Short mmCIF file of C-alpha atoms and ligand atoms in Angstrom, two decimals:
data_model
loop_
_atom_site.label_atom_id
_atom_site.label_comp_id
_atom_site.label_asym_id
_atom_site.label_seq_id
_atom_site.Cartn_x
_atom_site.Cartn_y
_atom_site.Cartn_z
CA UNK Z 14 43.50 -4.07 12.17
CA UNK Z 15 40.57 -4.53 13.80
CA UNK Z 16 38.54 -8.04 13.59
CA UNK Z 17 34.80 -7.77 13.04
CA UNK Z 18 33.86 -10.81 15.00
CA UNK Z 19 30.52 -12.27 14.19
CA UNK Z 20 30.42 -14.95 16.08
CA UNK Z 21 30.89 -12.58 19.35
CA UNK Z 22 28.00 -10.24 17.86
CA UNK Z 23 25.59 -13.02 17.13
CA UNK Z 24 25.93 -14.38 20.40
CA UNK Z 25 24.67 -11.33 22.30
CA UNK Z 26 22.04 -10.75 19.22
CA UNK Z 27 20.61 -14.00 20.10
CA UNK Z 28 20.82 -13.28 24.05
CA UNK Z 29 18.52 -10.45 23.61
CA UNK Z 30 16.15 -12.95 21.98
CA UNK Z 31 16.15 -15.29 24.15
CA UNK Z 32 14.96 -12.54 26.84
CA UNK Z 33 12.19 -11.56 24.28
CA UNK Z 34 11.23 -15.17 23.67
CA UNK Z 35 10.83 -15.71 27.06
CA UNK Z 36 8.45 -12.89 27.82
CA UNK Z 37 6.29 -13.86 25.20
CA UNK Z 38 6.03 -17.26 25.88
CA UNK Z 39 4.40 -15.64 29.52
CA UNK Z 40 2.10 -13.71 27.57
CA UNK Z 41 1.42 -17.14 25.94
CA UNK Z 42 2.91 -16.81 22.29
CA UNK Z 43 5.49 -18.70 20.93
CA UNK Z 44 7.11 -17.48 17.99
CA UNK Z 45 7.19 -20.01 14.93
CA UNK Z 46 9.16 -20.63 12.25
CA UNK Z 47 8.81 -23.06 9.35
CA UNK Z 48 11.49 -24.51 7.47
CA UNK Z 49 11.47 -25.91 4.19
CA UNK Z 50 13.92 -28.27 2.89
CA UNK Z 51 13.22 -29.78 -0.66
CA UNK Z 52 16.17 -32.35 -1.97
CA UNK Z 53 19.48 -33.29 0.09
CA UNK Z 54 22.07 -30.92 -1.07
CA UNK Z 55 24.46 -31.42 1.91
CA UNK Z 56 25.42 -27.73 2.47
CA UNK Z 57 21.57 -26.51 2.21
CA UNK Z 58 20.90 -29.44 4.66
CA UNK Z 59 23.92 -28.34 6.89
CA UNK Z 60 22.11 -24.66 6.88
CA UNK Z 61 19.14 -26.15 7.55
CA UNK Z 62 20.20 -27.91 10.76
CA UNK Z 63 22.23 -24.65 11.75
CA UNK Z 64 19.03 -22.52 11.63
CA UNK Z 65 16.65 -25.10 13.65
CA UNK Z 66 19.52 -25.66 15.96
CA UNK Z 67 19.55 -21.87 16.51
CA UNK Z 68 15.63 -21.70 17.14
CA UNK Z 69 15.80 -23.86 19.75
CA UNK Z 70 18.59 -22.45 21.88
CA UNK Z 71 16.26 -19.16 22.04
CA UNK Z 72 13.07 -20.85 22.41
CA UNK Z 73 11.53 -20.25 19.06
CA UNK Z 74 9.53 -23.22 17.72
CA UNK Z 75 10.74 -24.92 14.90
CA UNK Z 76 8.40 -27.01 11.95
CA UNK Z 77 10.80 -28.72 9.88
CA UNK Z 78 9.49 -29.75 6.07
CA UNK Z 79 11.57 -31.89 4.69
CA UNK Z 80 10.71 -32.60 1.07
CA UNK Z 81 11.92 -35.09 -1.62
CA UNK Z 82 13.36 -33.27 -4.54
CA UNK Z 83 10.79 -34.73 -7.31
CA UNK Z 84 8.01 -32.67 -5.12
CA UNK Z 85 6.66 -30.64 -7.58
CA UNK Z 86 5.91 -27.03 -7.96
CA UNK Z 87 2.15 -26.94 -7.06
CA UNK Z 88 2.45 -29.24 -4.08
CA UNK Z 89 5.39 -26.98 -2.57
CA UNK Z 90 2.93 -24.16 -3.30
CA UNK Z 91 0.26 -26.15 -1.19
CA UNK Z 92 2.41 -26.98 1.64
CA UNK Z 93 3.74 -23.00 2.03
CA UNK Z 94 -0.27 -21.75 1.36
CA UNK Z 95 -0.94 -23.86 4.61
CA UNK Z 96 1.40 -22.50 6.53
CA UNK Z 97 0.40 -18.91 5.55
CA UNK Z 98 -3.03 -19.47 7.36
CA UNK Z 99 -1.25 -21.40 9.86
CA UNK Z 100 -1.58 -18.76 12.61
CA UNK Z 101 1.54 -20.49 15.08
CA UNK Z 102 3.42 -19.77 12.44
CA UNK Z 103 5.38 -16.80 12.16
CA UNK Z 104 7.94 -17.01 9.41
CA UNK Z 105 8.26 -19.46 6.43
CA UNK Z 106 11.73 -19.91 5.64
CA UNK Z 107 12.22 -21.77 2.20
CA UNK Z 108 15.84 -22.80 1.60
CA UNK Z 109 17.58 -21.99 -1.59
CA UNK Z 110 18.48 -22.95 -4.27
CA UNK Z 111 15.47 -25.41 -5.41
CA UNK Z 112 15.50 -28.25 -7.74
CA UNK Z 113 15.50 -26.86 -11.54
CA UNK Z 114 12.29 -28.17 -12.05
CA UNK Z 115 10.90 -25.58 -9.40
CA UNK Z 116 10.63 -21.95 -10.43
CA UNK Z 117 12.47 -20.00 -7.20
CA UNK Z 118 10.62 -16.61 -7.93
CA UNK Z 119 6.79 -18.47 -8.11
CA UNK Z 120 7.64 -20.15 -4.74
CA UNK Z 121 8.98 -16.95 -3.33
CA UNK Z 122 6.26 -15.30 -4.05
CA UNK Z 123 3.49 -17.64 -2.19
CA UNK Z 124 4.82 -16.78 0.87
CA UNK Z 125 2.65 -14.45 2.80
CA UNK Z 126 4.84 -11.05 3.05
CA UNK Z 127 3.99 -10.33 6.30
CA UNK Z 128 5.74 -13.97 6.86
CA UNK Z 129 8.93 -13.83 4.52
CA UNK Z 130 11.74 -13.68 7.26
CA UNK Z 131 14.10 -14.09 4.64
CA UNK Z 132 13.01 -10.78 3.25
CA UNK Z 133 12.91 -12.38 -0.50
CA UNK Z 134 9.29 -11.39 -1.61
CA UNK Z 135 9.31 -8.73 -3.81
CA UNK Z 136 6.63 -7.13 -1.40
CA UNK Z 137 9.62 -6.55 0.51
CA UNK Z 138 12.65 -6.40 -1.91
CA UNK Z 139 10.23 -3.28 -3.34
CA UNK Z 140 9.85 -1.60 0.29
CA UNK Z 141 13.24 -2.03 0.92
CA UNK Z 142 14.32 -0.17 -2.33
CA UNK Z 143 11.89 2.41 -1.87
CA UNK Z 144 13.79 3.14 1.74
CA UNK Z 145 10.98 1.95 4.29
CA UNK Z 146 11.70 -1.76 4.69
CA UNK Z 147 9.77 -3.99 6.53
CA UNK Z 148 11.79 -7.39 6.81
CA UNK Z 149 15.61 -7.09 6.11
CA UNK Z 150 17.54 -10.12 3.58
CA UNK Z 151 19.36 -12.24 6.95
CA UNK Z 152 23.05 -11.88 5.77
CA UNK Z 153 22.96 -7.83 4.24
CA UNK Z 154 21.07 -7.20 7.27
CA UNK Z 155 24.18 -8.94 9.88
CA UNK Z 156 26.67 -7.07 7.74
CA UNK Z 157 24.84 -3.77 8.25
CA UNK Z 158 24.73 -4.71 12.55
CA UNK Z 159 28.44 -5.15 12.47
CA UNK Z 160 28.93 -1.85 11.05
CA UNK Z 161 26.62 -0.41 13.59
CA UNK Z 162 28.28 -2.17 16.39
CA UNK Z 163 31.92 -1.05 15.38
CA UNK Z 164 30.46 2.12 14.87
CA UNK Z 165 31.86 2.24 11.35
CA UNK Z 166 30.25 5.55 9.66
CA UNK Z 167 28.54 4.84 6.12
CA UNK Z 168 27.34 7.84 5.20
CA UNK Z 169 28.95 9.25 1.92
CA UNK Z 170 31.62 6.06 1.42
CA UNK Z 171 32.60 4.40 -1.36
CA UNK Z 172 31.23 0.88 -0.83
CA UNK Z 173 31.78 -1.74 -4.26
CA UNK Z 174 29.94 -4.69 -3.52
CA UNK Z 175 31.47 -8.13 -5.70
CA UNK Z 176 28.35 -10.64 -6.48
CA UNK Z 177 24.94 -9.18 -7.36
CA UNK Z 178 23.02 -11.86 -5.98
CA UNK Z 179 19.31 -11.72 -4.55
CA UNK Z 180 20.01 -13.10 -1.47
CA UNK Z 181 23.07 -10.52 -0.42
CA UNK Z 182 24.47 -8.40 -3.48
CA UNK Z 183 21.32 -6.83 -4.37
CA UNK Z 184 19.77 -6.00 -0.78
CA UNK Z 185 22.88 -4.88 0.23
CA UNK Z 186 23.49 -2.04 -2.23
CA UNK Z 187 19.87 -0.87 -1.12
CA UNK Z 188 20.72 -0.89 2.73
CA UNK Z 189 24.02 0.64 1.80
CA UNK Z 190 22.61 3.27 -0.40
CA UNK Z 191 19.39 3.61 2.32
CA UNK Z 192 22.36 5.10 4.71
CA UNK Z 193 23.36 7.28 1.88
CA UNK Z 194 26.98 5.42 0.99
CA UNK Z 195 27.90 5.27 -2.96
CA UNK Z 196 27.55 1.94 -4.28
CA UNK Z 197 29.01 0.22 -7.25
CA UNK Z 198 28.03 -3.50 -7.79
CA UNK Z 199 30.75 -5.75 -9.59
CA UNK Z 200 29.65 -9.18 -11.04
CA UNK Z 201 32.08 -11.47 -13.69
CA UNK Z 202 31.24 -9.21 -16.54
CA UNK Z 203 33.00 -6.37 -14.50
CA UNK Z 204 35.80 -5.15 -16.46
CA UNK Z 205 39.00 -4.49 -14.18
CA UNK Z 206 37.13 -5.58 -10.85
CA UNK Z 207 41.15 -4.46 -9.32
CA UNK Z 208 40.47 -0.92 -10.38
CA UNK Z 209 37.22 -0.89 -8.66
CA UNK Z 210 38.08 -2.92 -5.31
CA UNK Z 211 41.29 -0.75 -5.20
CA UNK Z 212 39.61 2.87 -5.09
CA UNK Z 213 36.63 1.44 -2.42
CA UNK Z 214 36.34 2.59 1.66
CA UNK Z 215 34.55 -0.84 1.42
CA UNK Z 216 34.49 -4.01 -0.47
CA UNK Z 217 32.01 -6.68 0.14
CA UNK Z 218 32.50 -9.80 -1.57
CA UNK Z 219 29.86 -12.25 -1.92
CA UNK Z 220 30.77 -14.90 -4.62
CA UNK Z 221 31.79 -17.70 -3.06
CA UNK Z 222 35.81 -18.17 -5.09
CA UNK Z 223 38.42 -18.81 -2.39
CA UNK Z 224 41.13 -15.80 -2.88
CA UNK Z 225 39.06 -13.50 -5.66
CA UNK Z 226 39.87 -10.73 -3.29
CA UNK Z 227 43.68 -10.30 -2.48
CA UNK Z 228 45.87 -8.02 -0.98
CA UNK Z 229 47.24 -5.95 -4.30
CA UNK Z 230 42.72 -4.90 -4.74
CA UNK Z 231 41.95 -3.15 -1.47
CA UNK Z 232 43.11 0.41 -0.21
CA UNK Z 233 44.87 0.59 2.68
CA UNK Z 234 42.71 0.93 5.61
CA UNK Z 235 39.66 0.25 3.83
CA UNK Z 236 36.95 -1.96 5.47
CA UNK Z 237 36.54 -5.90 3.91
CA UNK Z 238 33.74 -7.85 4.86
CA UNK Z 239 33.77 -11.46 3.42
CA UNK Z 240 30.51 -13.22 2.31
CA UNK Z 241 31.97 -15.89 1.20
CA UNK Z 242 32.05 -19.95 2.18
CA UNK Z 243 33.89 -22.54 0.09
CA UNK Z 244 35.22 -25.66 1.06
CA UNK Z 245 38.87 -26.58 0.57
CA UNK Z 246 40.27 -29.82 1.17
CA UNK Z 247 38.42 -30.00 4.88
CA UNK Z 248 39.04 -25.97 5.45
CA UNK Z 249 35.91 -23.77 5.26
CA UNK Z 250 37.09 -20.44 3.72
CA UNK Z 251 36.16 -17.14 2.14
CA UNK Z 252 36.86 -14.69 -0.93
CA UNK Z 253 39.09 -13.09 0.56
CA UNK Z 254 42.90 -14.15 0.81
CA UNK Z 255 42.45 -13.47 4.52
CA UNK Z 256 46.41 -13.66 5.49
CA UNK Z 257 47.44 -10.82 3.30
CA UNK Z 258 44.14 -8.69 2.93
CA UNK Z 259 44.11 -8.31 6.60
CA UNK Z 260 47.56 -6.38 6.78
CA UNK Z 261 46.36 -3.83 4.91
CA UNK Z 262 42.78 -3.21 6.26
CA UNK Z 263 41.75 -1.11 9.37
CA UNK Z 264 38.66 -3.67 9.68
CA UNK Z 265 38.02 -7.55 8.46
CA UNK Z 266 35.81 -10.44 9.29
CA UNK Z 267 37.22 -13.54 9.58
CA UNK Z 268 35.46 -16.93 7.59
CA UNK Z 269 34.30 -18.62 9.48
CA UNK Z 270 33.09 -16.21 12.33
CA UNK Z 271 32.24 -13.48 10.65
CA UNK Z 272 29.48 -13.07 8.43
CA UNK Z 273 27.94 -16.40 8.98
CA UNK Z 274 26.89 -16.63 12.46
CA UNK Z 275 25.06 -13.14 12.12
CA UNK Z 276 22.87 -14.61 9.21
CA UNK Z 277 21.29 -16.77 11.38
CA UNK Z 278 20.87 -14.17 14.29
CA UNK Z 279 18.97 -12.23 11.98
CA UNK Z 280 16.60 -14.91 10.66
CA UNK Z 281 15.73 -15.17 14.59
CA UNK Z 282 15.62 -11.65 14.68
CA UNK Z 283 13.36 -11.18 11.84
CA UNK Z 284 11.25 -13.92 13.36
CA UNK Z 285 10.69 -12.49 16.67
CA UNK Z 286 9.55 -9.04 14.46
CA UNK Z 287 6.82 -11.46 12.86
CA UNK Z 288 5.59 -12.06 16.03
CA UNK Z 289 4.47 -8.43 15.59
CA UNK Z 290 3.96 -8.30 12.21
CA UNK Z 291 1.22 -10.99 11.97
CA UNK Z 292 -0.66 -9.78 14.83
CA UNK Z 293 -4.45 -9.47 14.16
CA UNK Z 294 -3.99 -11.99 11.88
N1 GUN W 301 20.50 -20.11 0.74
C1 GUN W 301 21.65 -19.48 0.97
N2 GUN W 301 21.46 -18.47 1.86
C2 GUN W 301 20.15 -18.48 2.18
C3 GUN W 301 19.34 -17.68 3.04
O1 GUN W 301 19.78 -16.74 3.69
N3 GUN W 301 18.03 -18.04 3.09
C4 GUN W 301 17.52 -19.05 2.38
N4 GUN W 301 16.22 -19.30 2.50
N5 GUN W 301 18.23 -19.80 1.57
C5 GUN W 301 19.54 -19.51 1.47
#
């Protein structure tokens, strides 16, 4: 069994950034991001300080917004319109999920494309489906380096994919799918999710229910990559009932370790790409 270690990969993911941060900030840019907190949910705020924390160890300027969570819908959309003609700043980041009273998809949507690092706008949801993307979703986008890295060949699997979420489910099955694999997407109106998990090269699960994916689902020496993060008692774990699953797999990433710290390289890799992106703006 071989370990996809994320931590490992994100470190020498932001290492190259760091070098690239560097050599722009002699041509005199600084890349920027802008983060946008609205409310105190504690694990959006722990994100929140994980991503800023991030941005500074490579040199990438960081504008925190922290916002109370009666802000309402227009004044958010105020606050993300400036930073779209806010020319320091690269990427707008806008952490989900908002306060009910705020619809996700307007918000998403009054981000300037050409600064969505999360790769949310449906500017870029749309190019990605059609196959010529121009800003990858952060965590879809880490899963699909640590295949590259392990050199794990995608063409023509079987990949089933368990959550069909915006942020990793859906993006996922196109970047899968992009590299010609054969998706199937699971969510809890999936009738016998075992029959599906059981027959798939690769299962992806991205739900976020400690041990939904156990040892009796996946094929022997199939490929399990765990999305992931709940909290038990004070143990952070995944889907995926880690002890067992991994005795039967010929690759796994470990929670924490694995998927996590390569969501946050990419957001730092898709904000060094704005750099380019927004030029001549
Ligand atoms: N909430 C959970 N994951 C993410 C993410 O990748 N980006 C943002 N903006 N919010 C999130």
């Amino acid at each position: 069994m071989i370990l996809l270690d994320g931590k490992a990969l994100s470190k020498k993911i932001r290492e190259y950034i760091k070098k690239e941060v560097s050599q722009l900030k002699q041509k005199g840019v600084i890349p920027g991001l802008a983060v946008i907190l609205v409310g105190d949910n504690p694990a959006s705020q722990l994100y929140v300080n994980m991503k800023t924390k991030a941005c500074e160890d490579v040199g990438i300027y960081s504008i925190n917004h922290r916002m109370p969570a009666e802000i309402s819908e227009n004044e958010l959309i105020s606050v993300i319109k400036m930073l779209n003609d806010n020319p320091m700043v690269h990427g707008i980041l806008v952490q989900l999920p908002l306060p009910e009273h705020i619809n996700e998809e307007k918000i998403i949507e009054s981000i300037d494309y050409k600064k969505d690092i999360d790769g949310f706008h449906p500017y870029n949801i749309g190019r990605l489906v059609r196959g010529y993307p121009l800003y990858y979703s952060c965590t879809p986008y880490g899963i699909m380096k640590l295949f590259e890295e392990y050199n794990i060949e995608l063409k023509g699997k079987d990949a089933v994919i368990v959550g069909a979420g915006n942020i990793t489910g859906k993006p996922m099955a196109s970047m899968l799918l992009n590299v010609n694999a054969t998706v199937e997407i699971c969510h809890v109106y999936t009738k016998e999710l075992k029959e599906k998990t059981l027959n798939a090269d690769i299962v992806i699960s991205a739900v976020g229910k400690p041990n939904l994916i156990t040892a009796d689902m996946v094929k022997e020496g199939s490929i399990v990559i765990d999305v992931g993060i709940s909290r038990v008692g004070d143990k952070v774990v995944g889907d995926v009932d880690f002890e067992n699953v991994s005795k039967k797999v010929s690759h796994i990433t470990p929670v924490p370790g694995g998927v996590g710290p390569m969501t946050i390289a990419m957001l730092l890799y898709n904000t060094l790409k704005a750099v380019n992106t927004n030029k001549g703006f």
